[in-house]
Coordinates of C-alpha atoms in Angstrom, one line a residue:
X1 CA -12.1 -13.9 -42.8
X2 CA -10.1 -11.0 -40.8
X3 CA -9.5 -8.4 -43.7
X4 CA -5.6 -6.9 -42.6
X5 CA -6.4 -4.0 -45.1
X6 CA -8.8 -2.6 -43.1
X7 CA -11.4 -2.7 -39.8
X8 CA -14.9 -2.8 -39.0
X9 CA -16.1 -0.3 -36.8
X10 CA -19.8 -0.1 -35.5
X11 CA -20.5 2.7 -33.1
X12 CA -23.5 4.8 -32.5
X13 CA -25.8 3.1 -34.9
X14 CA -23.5 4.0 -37.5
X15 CA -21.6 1.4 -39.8
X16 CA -17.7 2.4 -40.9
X17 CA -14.5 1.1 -41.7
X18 CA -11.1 2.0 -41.1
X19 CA -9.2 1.5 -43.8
X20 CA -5.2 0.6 -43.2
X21 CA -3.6 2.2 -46.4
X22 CA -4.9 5.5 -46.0
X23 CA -5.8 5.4 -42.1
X24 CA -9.3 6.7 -43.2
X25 CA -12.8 6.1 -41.4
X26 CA -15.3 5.8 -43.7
X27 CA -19.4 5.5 -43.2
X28 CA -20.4 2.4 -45.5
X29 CA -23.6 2.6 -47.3
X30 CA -25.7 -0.6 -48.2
X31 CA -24.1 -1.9 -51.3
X32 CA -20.2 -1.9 -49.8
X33 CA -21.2 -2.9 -46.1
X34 CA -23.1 -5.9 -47.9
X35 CA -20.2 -6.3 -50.1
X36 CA -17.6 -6.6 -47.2
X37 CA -20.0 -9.0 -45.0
X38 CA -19.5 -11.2 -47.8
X39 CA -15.7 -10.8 -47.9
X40 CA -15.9 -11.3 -44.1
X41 CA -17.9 -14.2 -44.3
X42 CA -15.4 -16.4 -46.7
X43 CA -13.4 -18.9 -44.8
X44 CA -9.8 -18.9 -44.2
X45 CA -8.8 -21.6 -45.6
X46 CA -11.6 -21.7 -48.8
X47 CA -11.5 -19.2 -52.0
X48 CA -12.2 -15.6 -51.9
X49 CA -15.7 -14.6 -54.1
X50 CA -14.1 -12.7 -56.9
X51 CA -16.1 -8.8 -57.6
X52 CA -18.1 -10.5 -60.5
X53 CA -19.6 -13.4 -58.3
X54 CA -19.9 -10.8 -55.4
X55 CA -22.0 -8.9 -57.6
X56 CA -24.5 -11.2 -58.8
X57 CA -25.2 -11.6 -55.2
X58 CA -25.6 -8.1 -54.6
X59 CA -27.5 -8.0 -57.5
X60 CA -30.1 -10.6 -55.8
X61 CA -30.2 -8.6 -52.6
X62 CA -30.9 -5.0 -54.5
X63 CA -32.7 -5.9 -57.3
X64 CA -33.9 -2.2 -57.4
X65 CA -30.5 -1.6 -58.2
X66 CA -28.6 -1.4 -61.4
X67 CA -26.0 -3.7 -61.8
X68 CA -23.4 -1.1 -63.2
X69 CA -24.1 1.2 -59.8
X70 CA -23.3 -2.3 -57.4
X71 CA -20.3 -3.1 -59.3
X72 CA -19.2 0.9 -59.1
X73 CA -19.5 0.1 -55.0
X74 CA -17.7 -2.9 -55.1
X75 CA -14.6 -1.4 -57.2
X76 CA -14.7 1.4 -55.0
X77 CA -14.4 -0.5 -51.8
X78 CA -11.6 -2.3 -53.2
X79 CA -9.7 0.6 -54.8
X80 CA -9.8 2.3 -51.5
X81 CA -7.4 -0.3 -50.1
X82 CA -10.1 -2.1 -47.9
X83 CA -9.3 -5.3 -49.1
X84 CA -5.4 -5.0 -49.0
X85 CA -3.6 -8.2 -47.9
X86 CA -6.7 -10.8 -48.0
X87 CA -5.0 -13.0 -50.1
X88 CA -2.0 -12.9 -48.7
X89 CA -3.5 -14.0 -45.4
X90 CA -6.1 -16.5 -47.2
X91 CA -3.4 -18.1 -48.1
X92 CA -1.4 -18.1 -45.1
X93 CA -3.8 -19.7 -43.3
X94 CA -2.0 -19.2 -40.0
X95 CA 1.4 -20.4 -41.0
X96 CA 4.5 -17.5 -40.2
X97 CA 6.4 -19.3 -42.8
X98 CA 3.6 -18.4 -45.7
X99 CA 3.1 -15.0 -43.6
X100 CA 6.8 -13.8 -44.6
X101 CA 6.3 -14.6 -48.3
X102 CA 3.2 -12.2 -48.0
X103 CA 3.5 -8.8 -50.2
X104 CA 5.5 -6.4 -48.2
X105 CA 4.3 -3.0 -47.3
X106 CA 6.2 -0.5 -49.6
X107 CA 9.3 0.8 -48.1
X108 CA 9.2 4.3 -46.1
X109 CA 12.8 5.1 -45.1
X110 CA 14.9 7.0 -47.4
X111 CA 17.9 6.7 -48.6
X112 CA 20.9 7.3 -45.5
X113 CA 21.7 10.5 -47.3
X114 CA 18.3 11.6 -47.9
X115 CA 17.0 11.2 -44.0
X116 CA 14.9 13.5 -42.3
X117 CA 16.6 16.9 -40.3
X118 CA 17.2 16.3 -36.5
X119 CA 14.7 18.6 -34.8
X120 CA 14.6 17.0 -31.2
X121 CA 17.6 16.3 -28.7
X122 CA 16.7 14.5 -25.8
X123 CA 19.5 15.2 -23.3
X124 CA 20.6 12.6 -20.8
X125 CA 21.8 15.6 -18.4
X126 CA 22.3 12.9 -15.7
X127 CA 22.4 9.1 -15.8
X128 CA 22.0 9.4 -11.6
X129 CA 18.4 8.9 -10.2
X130 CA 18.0 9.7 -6.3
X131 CA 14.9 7.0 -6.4
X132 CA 15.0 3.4 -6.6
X133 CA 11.9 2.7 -8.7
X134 CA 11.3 -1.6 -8.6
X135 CA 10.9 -1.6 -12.5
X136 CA 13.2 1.0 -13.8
X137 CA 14.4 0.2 -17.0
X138 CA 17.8 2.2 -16.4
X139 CA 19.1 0.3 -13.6
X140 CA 18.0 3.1 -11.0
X141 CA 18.8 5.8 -13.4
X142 CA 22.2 5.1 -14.4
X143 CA 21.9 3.2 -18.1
X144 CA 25.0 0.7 -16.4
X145 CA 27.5 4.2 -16.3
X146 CA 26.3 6.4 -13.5
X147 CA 27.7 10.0 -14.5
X148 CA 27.0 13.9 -15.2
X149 CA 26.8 15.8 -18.0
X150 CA 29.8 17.9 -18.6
X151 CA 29.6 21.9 -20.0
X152 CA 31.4 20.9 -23.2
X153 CA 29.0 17.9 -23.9
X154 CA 25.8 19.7 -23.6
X155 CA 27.4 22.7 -25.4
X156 CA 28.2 20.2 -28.7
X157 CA 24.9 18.6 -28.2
X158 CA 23.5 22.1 -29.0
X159 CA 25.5 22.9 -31.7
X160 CA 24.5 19.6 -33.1
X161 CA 21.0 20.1 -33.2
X162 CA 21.5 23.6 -34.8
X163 CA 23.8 21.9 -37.7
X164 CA 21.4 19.1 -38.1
X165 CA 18.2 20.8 -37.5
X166 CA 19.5 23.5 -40.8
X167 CA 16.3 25.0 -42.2
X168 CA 14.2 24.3 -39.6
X169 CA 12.7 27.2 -37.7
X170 CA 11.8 25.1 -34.7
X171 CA 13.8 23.0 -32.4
X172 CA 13.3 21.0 -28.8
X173 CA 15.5 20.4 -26.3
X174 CA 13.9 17.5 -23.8
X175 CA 16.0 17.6 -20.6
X176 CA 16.4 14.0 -19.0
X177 CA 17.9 11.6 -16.6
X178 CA 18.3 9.8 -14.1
X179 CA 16.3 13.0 -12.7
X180 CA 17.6 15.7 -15.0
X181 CA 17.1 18.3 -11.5
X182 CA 19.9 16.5 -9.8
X183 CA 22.2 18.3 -12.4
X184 CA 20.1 21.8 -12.1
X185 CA 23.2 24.1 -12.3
X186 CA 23.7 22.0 -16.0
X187 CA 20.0 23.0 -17.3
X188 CA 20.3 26.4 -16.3
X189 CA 23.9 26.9 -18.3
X190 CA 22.1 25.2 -21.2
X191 CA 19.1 27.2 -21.8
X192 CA 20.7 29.6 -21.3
X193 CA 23.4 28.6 -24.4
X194 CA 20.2 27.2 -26.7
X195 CA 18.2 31.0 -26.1
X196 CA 21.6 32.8 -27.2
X197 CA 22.5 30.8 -30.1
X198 CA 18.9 30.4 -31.2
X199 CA 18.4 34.2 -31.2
X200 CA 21.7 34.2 -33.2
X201 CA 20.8 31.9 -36.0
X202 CA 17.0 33.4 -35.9
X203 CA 15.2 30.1 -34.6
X204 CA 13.0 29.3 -31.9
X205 CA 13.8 26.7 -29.2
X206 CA 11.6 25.2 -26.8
X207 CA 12.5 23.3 -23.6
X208 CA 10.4 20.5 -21.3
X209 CA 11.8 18.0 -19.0
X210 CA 10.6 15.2 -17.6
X211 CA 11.0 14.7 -13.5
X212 CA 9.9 12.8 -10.4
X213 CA 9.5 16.1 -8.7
X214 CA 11.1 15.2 -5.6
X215 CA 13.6 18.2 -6.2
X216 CA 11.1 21.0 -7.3
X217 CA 11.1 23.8 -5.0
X218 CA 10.0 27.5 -6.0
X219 CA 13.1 28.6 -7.2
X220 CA 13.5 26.0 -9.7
X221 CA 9.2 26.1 -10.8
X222 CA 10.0 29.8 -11.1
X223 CA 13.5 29.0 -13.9
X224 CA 11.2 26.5 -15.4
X225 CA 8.1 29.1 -15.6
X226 CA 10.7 32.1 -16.6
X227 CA 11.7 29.9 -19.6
X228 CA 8.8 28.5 -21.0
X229 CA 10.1 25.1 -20.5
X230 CA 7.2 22.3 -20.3
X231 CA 7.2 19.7 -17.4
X232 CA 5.7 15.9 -17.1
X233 CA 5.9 15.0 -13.8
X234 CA 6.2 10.7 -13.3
X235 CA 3.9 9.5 -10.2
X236 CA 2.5 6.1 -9.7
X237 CA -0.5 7.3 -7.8
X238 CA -1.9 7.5 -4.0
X239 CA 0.9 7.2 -1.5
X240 CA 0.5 3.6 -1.0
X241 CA 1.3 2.7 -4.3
X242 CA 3.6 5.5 -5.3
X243 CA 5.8 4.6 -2.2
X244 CA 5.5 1.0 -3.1
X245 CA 7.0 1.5 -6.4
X246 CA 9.4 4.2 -6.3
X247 CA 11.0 4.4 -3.0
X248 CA 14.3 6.9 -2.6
X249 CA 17.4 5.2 -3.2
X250 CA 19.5 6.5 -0.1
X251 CA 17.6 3.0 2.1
X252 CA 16.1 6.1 4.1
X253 CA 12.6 5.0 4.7
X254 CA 11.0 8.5 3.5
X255 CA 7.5 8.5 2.0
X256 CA 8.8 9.7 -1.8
X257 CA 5.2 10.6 -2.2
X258 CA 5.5 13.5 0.5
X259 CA 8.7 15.0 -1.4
X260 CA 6.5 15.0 -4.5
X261 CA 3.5 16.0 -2.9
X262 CA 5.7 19.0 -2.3
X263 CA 7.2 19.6 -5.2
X264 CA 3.5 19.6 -6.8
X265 CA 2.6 22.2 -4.7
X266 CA 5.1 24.5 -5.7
X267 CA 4.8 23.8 -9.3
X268 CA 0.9 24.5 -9.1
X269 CA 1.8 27.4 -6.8
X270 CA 3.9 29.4 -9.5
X271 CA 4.0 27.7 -13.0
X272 CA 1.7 28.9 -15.7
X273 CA 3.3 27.6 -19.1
X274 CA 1.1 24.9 -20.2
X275 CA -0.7 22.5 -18.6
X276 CA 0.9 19.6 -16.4
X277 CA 0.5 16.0 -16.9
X278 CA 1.1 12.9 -15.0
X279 CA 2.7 9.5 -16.5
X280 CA 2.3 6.5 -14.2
X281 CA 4.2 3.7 -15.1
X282 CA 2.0 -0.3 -14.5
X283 CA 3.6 -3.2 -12.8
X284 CA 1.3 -6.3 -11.6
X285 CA 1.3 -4.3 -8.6
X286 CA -0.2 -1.1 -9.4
X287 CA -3.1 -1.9 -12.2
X288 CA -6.1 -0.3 -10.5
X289 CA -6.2 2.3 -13.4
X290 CA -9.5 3.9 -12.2
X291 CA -8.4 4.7 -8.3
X292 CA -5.0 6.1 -9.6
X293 CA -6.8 8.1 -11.9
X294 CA -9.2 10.2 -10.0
X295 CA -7.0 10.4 -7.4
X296 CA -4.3 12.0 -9.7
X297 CA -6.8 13.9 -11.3
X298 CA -8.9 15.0 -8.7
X299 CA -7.2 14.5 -5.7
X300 CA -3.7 15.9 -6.6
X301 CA -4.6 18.4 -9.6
X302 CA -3.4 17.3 -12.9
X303 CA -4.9 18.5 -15.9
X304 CA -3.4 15.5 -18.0
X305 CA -3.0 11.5 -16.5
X306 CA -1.7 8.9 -19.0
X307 CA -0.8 5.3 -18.1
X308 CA 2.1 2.8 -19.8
X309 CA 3.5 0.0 -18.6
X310 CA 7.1 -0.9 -17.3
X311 CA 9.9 -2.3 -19.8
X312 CA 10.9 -4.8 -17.6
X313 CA 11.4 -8.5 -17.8
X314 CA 10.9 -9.2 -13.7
X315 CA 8.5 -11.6 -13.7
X316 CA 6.9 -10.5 -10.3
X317 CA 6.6 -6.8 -12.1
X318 CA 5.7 -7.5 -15.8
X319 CA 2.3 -7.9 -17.2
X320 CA 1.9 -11.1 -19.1
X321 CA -1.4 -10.9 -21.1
X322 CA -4.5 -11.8 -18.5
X323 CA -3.1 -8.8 -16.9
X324 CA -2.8 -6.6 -19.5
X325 CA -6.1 -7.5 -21.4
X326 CA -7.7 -7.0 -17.8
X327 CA -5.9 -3.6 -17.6
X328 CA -7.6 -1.9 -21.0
X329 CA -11.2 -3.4 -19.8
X330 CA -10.5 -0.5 -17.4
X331 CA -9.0 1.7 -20.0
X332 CA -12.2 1.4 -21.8
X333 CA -14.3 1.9 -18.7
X334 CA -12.2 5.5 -18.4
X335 CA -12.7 6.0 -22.4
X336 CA -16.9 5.4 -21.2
X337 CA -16.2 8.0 -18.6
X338 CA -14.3 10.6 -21.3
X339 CA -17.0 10.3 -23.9
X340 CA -19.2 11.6 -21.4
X341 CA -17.3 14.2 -20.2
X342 CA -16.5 15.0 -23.9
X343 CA -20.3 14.9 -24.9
X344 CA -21.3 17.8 -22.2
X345 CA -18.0 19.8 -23.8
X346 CA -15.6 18.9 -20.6
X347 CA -12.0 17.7 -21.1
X348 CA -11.5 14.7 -19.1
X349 CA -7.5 14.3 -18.6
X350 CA -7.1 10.5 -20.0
X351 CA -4.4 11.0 -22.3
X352 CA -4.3 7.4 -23.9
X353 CA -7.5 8.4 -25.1
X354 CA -6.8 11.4 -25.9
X355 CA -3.7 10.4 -27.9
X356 CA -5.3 8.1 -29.8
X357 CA -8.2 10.1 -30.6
X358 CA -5.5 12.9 -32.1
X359 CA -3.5 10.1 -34.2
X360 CA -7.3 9.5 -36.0
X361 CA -8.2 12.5 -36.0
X362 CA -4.9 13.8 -38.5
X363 CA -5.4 11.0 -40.7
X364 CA -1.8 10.4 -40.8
X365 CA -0.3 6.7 -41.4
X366 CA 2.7 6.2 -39.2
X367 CA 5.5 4.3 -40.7
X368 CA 7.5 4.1 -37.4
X369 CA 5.7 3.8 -33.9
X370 CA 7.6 7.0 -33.4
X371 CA 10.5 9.3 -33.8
X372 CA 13.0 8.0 -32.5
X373 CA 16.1 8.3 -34.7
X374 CA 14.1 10.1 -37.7
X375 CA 13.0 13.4 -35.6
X376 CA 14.8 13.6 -32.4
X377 CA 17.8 12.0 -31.0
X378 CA 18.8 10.9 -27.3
X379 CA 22.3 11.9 -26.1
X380 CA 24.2 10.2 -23.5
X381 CA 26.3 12.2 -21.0
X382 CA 29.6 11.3 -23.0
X383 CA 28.3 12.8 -25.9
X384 CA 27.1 9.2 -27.5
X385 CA 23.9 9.8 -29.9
X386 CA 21.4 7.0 -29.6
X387 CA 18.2 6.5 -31.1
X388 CA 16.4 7.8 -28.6
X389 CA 16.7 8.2 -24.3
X390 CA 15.7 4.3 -24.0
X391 CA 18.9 3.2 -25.6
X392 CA 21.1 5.4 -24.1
X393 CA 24.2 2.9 -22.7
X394 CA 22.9 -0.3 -24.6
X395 CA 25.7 -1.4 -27.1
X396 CA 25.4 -1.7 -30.8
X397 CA 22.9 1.1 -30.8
X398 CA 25.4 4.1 -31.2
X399 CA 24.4 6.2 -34.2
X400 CA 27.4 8.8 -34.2
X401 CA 28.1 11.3 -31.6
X402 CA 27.9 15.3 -30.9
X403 CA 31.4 16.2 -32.3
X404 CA 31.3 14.3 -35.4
X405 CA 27.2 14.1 -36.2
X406 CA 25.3 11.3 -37.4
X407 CA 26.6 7.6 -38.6
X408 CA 24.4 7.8 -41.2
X409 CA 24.7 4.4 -42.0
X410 CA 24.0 2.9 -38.4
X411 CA 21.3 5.4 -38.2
X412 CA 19.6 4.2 -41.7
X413 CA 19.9 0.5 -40.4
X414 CA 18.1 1.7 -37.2
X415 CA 15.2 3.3 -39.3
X416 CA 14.9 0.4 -42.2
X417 CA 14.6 -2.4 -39.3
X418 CA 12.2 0.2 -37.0
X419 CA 9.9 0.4 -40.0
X420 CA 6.4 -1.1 -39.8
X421 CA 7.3 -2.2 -43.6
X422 CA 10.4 -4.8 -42.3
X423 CA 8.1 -6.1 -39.6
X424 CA 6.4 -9.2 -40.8
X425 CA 3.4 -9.2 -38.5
X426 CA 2.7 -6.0 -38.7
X427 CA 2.6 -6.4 -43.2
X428 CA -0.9 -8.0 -42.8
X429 CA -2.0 -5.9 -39.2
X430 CA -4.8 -3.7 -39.7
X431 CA -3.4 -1.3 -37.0
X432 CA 0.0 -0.9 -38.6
X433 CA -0.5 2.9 -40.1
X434 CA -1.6 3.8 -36.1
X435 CA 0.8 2.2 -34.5
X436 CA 3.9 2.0 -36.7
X437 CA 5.2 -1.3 -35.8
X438 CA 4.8 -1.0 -31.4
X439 CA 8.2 0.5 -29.2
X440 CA 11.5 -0.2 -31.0
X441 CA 13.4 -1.0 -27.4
X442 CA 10.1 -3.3 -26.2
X443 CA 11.1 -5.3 -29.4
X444 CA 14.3 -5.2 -28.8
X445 CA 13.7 -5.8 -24.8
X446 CA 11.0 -8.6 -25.5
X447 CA 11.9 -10.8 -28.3
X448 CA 15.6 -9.6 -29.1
X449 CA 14.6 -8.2 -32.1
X450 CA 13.4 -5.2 -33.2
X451 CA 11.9 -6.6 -36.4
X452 CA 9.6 -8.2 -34.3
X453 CA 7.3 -6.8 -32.2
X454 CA 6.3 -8.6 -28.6
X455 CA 2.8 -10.5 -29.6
X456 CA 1.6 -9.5 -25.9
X457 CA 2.0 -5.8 -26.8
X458 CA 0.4 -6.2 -30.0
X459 CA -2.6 -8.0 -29.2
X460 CA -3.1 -5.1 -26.5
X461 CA -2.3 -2.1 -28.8
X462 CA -4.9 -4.0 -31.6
X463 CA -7.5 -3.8 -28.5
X464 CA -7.1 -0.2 -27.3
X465 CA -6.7 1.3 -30.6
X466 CA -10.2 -0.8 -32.1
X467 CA -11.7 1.2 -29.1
X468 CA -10.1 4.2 -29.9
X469 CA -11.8 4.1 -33.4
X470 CA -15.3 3.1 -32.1
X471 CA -14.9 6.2 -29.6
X472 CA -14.0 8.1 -32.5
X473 CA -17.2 7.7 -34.3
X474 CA -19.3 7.9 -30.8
X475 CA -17.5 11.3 -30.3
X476 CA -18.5 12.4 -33.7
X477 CA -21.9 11.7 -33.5
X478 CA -22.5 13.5 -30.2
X479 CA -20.3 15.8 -30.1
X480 CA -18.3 16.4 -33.3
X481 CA -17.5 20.2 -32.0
X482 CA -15.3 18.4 -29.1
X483 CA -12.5 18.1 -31.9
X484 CA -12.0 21.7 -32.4
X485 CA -12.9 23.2 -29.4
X486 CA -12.0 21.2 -26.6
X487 CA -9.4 18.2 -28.0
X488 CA -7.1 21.1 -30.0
X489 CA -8.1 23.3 -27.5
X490 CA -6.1 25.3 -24.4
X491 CA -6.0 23.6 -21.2
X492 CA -5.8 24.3 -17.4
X493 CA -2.7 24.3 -15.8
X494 CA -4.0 22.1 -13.2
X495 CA -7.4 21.4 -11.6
X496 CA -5.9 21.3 -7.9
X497 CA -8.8 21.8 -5.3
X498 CA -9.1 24.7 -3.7
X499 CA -8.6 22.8 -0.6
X500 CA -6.4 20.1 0.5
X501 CA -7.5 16.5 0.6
X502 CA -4.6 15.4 3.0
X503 CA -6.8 12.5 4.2
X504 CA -7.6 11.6 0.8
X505 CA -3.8 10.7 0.0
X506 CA -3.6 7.8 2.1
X507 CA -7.0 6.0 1.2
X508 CA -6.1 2.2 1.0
X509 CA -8.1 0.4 -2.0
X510 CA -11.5 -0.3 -1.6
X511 CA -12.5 -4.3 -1.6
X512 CA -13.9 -5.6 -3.8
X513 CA -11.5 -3.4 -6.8
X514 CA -9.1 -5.0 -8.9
X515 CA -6.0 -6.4 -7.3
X516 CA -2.3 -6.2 -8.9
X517 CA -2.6 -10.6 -9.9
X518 CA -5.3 -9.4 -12.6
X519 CA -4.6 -6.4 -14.3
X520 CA -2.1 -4.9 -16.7
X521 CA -2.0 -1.7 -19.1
X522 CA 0.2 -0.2 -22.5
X523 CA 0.4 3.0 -23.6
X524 CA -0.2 4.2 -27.3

């Protein structure tokens, strides 16, 4: 029987469990890894052993033992929360009907007037893109109502976050689009605002936006470097595929790749704020994971490459399970390639990995897959607050607006049906304090609800994040000092060769690697 309260996890000769409640890995000695092979080994539809018959049979198998120490184990496993929801699903026995009337996890939002302080505005400083990506979740950068952001808006947007943000010492301001650079007179005039009025109130305010790059030139690396403002550049990988993908919107015919190629080289030419990292976005026709990642690595220069797939319900662009399942066999052949890295005390760049390794690593249990609505807050260029950039436009998902603040009560409604505690799969999912119930608009996209999550998704994020764990304990048997030193550690800007490798951009896929018909990926 599949215990939802918790997770085996054999790695490196070493025995553990992950347990859901607490999001804790724990090494199992004899007595409890005996104990929950016999939990294991009950049949779904048959009657759990109770602790007293499990210990007789412990008591057979360690008869050096006394029988007040094996019962000691047994409570122990079971107090810790390892066994949480085995009844529940015992009883289910694979019916969603008998699923719902399963124990709910306890509620985690607050009350609406009792919700957590704003720190994060995501601004939507343009909703004009000047690419035409195939998959683009926006409709080419427009959220259906193509438009700038006016001085006024972005001005109140700021004020907002101050008023909401109260005693908080540190706030973010995530600049966005479209591509937020097509409105680069806009950015300038609001940094500019946010460093005034945060050295007024006695705050500090950081900056990042997220671009294609086409538009990066050295005047605009140098603002960007001059103001400490972080940068994620998005690029699908070599030229082939990148053009493929994300062609310019003006019909013209120009490789997009060049421009960005470009911009790169200015931003590695004069920016030295943090390191730079590279999100590719998956389609069925750009899954060859380990080609796009090398090159962006060690072709281009990035320090950082992470991978998610497109929101997008184009058939000829999704990835419908074979592909994604075939997609994370990859992911796990670049996790092999990380541990390896990370075992010689190297930083390999995979940031899935690397995100995942983090969310074990703090031991927290996420009640939301992330902070969208509780933390941070997407704008829209009329001053609309959503929950976050993704439903910018999209109707019925308006909490409140810069001028008048927060509806709490659409906003608690957002958080109550976001939580992994209203999702019924996720109430008896081992995974649900690591992922938090999977991305509120793929729900929403996917199945038309965002109290329940797209099975596709789930079965994927299960996969990667049962990896993540077993890397976990590898990584902390070879190499527990990669955690402090290299993991939490700084980072180089950018690995870009010292010399060009022009006729590496081009390189066409070698036979024989995966094609776009059997491969997909998901980010966590």
């Amino acid at each position: 029987m599949k215990l939802p309260g918790s997770l085996r996890v054999d790695a490196a000769g070493r025995r553990c469990l992950f347990i859901t409640r607490s999001s804790a890995l724990v090494e199992l000695d004899d007595i409890s890894n005996a104990a929950f092979e016999l939990l294991e080994a009950a049949p779904d539809d048959g009657d759990l052993p109770t602790p007293a018959v499990i210990v007789e049979k412990l008591v057979g198998r360690f008869p050096d033992l006394e029988k007040r120490n094996i019962a000691k184990s047994v409570s122990d496993l079971a107090r810790s929360g390892a066994l949480d929801g085995m009844i529940e699903v015992a009883n289910a026995k694979g019916d969603l009907e008998a699923v719902k009337e399963a124990k709910p996890v306890p509620e985690t939002v607050p009350p609406a007037d009792m919700l957590p302080r704003t720190k994060t505005v995501v601004l939507n400083v343009v909703q004009l893109c000047n690419l035409a990506c195939n998959y683009c979740y926006a409709t080419d950068g427009t959220y259906g109502d193509a438009g700038f952001m006016s001085t006024k808006v972005a001005q109140d947007s700021v004020e907002f976050l101050f008023r909401e943000a109260k005693d908080a010492d540190n706030l973010q301001v995530t600049l966005f689009g479209g591509e937020p650079l097509m409105n680069y007179t806009l950015i300038k005039e609001v940094v500019d605002y946010v460093e005034k009025r945060a050295a007024q109130l006695g705050k500090k305010a950081g900056f990042s936006v997220t671009s294609n790059a086409t538009l990066l030139d050295e005047e605009k690396v140098r603002f960007l470097n001059e103001h400490g403002i972080g940068i994620q550049l998005s690029i699908d990988g070599p030229k082939d595929v990148h053009d493929a993908q994300r062609p310019f919107g003006n019909g013209s015919g120009e490789s997009s790749y060049d421009a960005v190629r470009r911009g790169i080289d200015a931003l590695f030419d004069h920016y030295t704020v943090k390191h730079v990292a590279a999100r590719v976005t998956l389609t069925r026709l750009n899954t060859d994971i380990i080609r796009t990642f090398y090159h962006l690595r060690d072709d281009v220069g990035f320090t950082e490459v992470g991978f998610g797939p497109a929101s997008t319900l184009e058939r000829r662009l999704d990835l419908a399970t074979p592909e994604l399942m075939g997609v994370f066999d990859k992911f796990q052949e670049l996790g092999r390639h990380y541990i390896e890295e990370a075992a010689r005390g190297d930083y390999h760049g995979f940031s899935n990995l690397s995100n995942v390794l983090q969310i074990i690593q703090s031991g927290d249990v996420k009640t939301h897959a992330c902070g969208a609505g509780y933390g941070m807050t997407g704008v829209g260029t009329d001053g609309t607050l959503y929950p976050c950039h993704r439903f910018v436009g999209m109707k019925g998902f308006e909490i409140g607006d810069v001028e008048n603040g927060y509806d709490n009560d659409a906003r608690f409604k957002f958080l109550h049906e976001g939580a992994a505690s209203s999702k019924t799969p996720c109430q008896v999912c081992w995974a649900q304090g690591l992922c938090g119930g999977s991305c509120h608009y793929d729900n929403v996209l996917y199945t038309g609800e965002m109290t329940v999550p797209f099975e596709d998704h789930c079965n994927a994020i299960r996969k990667w994040l049962g990896y993540g764990l077993q890397a976990y304990v590898e990584l902390m048997d070879r190499s527990p000092e990669f955690f402090d030193k290299v993991l939490a550690g700084p980072r180089p800007i950018h690995r870009r060769p010292e010399k060009p490798y022009e006729d590496r951009w081009n390189t066409p896929p070698v036979e024989g690697e995966m094609s776009p018909s059997t491969s997909g990926a998901l980010i966590v």
